[in-house]
Short mmCIF file of C-alpha atoms in Angstrom, two decimals:
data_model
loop_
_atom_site.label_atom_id
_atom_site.label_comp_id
_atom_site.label_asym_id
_atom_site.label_seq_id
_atom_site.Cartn_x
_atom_site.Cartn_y
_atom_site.Cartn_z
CA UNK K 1 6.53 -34.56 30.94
CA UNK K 2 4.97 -36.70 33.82
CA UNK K 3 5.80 -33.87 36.95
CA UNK K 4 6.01 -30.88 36.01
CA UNK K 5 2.99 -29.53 37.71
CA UNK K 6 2.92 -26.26 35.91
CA UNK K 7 4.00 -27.27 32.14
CA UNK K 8 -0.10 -26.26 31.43
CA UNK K 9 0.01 -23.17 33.35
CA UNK K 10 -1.47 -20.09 32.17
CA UNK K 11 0.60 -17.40 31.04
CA UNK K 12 -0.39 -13.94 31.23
CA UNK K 13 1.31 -11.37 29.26
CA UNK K 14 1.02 -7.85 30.26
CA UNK K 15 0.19 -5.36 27.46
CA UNK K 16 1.58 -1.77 28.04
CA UNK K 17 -1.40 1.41 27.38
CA UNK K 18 -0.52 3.04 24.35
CA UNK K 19 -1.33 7.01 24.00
CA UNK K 20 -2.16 9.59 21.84
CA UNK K 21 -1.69 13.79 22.60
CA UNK K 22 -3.28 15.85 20.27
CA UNK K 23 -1.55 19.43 21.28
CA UNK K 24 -3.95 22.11 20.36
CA UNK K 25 -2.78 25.99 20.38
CA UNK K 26 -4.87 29.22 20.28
CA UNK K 27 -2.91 30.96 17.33
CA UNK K 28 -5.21 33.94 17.86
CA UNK K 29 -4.17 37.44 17.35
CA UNK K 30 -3.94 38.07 21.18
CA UNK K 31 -1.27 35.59 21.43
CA UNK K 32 1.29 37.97 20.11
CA UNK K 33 0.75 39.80 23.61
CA UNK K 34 3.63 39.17 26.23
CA UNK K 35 3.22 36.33 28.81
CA UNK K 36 4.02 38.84 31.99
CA UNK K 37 4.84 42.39 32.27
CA UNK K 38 8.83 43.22 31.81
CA UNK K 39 9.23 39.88 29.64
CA UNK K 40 9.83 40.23 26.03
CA UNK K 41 8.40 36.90 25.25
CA UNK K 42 5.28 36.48 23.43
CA UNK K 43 2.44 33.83 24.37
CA UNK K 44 2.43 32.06 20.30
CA UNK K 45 6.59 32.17 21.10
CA UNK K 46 6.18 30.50 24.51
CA UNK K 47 3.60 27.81 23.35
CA UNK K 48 5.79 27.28 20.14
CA UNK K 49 8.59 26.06 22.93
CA UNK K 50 6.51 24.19 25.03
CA UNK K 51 5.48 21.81 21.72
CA UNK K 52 9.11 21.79 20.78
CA UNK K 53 10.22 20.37 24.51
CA UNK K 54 7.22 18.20 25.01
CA UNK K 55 7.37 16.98 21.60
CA UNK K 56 10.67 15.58 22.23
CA UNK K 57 9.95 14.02 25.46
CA UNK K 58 6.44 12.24 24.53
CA UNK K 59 8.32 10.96 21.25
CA UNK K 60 11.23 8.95 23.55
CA UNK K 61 8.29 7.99 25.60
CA UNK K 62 6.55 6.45 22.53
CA UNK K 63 3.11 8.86 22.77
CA UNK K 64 1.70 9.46 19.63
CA UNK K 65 1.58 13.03 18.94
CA UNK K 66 -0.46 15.40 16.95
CA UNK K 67 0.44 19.34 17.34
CA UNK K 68 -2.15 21.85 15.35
CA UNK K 69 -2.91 26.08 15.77
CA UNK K 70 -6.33 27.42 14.98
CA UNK K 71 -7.05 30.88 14.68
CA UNK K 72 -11.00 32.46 13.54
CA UNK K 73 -12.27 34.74 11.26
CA UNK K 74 -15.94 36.59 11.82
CA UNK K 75 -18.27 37.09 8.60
CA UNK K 76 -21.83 37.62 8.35
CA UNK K 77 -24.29 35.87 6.44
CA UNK K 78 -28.16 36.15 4.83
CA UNK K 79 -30.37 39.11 4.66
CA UNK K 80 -30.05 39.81 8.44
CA UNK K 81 -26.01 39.53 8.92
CA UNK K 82 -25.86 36.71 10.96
CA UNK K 83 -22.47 36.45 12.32
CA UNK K 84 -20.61 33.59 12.21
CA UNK K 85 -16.91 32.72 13.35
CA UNK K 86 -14.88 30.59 10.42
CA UNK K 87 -12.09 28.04 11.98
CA UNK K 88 -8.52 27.79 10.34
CA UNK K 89 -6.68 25.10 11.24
CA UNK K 90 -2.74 24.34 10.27
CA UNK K 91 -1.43 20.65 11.42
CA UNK K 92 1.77 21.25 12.37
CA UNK K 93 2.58 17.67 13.18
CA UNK K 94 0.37 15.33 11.82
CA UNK K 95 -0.06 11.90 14.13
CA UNK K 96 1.54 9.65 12.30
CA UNK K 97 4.58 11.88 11.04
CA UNK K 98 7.77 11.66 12.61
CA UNK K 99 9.44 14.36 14.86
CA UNK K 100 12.29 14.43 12.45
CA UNK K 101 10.26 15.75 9.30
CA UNK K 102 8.01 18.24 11.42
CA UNK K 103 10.63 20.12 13.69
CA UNK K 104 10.56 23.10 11.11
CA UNK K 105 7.01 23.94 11.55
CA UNK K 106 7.03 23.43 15.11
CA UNK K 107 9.70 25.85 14.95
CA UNK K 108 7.45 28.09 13.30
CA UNK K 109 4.71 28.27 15.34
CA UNK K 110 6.10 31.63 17.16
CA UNK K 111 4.90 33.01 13.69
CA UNK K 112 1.52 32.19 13.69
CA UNK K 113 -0.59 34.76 15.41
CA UNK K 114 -3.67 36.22 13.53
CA UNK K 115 -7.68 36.43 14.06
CA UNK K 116 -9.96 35.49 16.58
CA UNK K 117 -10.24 32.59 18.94
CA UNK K 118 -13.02 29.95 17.90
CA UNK K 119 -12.13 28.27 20.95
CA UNK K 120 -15.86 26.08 21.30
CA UNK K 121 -15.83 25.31 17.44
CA UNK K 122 -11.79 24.13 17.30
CA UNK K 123 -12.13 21.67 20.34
CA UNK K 124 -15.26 19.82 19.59
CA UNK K 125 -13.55 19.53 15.79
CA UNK K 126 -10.35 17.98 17.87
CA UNK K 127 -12.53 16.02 19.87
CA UNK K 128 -14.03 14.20 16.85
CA UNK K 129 -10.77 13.70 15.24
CA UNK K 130 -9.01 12.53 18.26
CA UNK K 131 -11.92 9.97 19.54
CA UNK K 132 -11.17 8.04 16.40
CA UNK K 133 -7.50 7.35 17.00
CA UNK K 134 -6.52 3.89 17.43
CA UNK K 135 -4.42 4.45 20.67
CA UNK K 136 -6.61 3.50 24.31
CA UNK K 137 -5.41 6.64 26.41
CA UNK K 138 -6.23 10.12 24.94
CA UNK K 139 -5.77 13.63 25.97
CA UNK K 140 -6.54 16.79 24.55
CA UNK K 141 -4.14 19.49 25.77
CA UNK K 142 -4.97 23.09 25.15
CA UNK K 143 -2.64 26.05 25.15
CA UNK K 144 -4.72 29.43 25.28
CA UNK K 145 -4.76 32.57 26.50
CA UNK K 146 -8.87 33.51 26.10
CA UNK K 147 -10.83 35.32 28.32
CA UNK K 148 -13.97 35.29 27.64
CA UNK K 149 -15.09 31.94 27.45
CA UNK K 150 -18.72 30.39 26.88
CA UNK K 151 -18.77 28.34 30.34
CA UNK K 152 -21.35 26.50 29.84
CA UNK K 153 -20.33 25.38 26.33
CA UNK K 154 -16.76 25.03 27.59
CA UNK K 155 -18.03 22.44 30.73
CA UNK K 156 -20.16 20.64 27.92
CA UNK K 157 -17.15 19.54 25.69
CA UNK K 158 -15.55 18.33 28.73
CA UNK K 159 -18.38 16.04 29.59
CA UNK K 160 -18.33 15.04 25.77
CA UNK K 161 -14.55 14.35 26.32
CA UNK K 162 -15.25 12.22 29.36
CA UNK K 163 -17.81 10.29 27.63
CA UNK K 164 -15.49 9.95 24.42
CA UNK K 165 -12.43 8.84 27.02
CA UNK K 166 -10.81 11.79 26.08
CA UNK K 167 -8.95 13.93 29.09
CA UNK K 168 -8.83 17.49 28.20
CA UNK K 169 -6.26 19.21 29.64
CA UNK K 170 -6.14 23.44 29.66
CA UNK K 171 -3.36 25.90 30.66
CA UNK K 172 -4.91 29.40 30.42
CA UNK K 173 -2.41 32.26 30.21
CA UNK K 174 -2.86 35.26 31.06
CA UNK K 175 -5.88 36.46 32.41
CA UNK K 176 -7.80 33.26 30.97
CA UNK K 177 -9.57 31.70 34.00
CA UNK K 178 -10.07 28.09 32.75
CA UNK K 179 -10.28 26.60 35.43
CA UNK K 180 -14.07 27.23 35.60
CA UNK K 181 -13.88 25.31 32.07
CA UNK K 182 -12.01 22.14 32.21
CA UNK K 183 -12.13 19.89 35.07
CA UNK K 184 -8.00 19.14 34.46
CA UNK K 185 -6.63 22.83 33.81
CA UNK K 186 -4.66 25.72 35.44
CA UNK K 187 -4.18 29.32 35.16
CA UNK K 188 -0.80 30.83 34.78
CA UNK K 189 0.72 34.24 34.88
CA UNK K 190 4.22 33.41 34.26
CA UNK K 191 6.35 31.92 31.63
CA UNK K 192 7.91 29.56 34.32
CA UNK K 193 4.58 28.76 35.48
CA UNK K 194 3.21 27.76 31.38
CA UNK K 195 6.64 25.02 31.36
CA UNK K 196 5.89 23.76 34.59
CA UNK K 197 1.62 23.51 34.74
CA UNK K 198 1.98 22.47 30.97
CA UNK K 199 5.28 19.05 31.48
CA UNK K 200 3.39 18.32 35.37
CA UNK K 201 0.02 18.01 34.26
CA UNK K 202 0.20 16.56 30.49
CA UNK K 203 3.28 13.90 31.85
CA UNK K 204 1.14 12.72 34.59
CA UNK K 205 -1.76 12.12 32.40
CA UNK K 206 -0.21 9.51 29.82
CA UNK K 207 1.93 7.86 32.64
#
């Protein structure tokens, strides 16, 4: 109608960010340690609660979640016995399946404790999987108590991540220093500390 100025006007519609967490645990047999001396809880029992509380809170935020364990197993192979380190992987919530159907074998994860830790192997197979996910942010967070890390290899899948716009985030327990690894990460030493690093760091990242 002859007047009204803004009857043509542009309209701009704001589109929220939508996010995907792919939680990854070390399942190795070390995890079956205890978090801190005098404590009776376990590492695999302690990151088996952390994926049951964040679970809960990224699903009433509407994050996409995927929660899998990996564990290794060493063999050798040809003439010379060349060693090599075999990755098993168990989804234990798959990305698209709801919270409701997966909450036993989240449960269960305080089980799963076994083998060695392929730790440079498991996250560049996450990395793949996880860069092809239709959501725009992504993170990577790692639950691990490793100590002997491969630096170097460790600094180059977080540069892959970055270039992938991926965030890997790593909480190191124990005496894991990974920190020198992952450019978002923390070391803890206390089963306080694992809740707190683990909710502060991965909540600020899909905010």
């Amino acid at each position: 109608a002859v007047g009204e100025e803004n009857i043509f006007s542009r309209r701009e519609q704001k589109t929220s960010t939508t996010s995907v967490v792919q939680l990854l645990i070390d399942a190795s047999g070390s995890t079956s340690d205890v978090v801190e001396r005098g404590s009776s809880e376990t590492r695999i029992k302690v990151f088996g609660e952390v994926a049951t509380h964040l679970s809960k809170i990224l699903d009433e935020c509407g994050v996409t979640l995927g929660i899998t364990a990996f564990w290794g197993q060493s063999r050798t192979i040809g003439i010379n016995g060349s060693p090599v380190e075999d990755v098993t992987f168990v989804e234990v919530k798959g990305y698209r399946q709801s919270l409701r159907t997966s909450r036993a074998a989240i449960s269960s994860i305080k089980w799963l404790s076994c083998g060695s830790t392929p730790d440079y192997t498991a996250l560049k197979l996450v990395l793949e999987d996880l860069s092809a996910q239709k959501e725009q942010r992504k993170v990577l967070f790692f639950l691990t108590d490793v100590d002997n890390y491969n630096q170097r290899g460790a600094q180059h899948l977080d540069e892959l991540a970055k270039r992938l716009g991926i965030t890997i985030i790593g909480i190191g327990v124990g005496d894991a220093d990974i920190t020198k690894c992952f450019t978002h990460s923390a070391n803890v030493k206390s089963v306080a500390e694992v809740f707190t690093q683990s909710f502060n760091k991965l909540l600020s990242a899909v905010k």
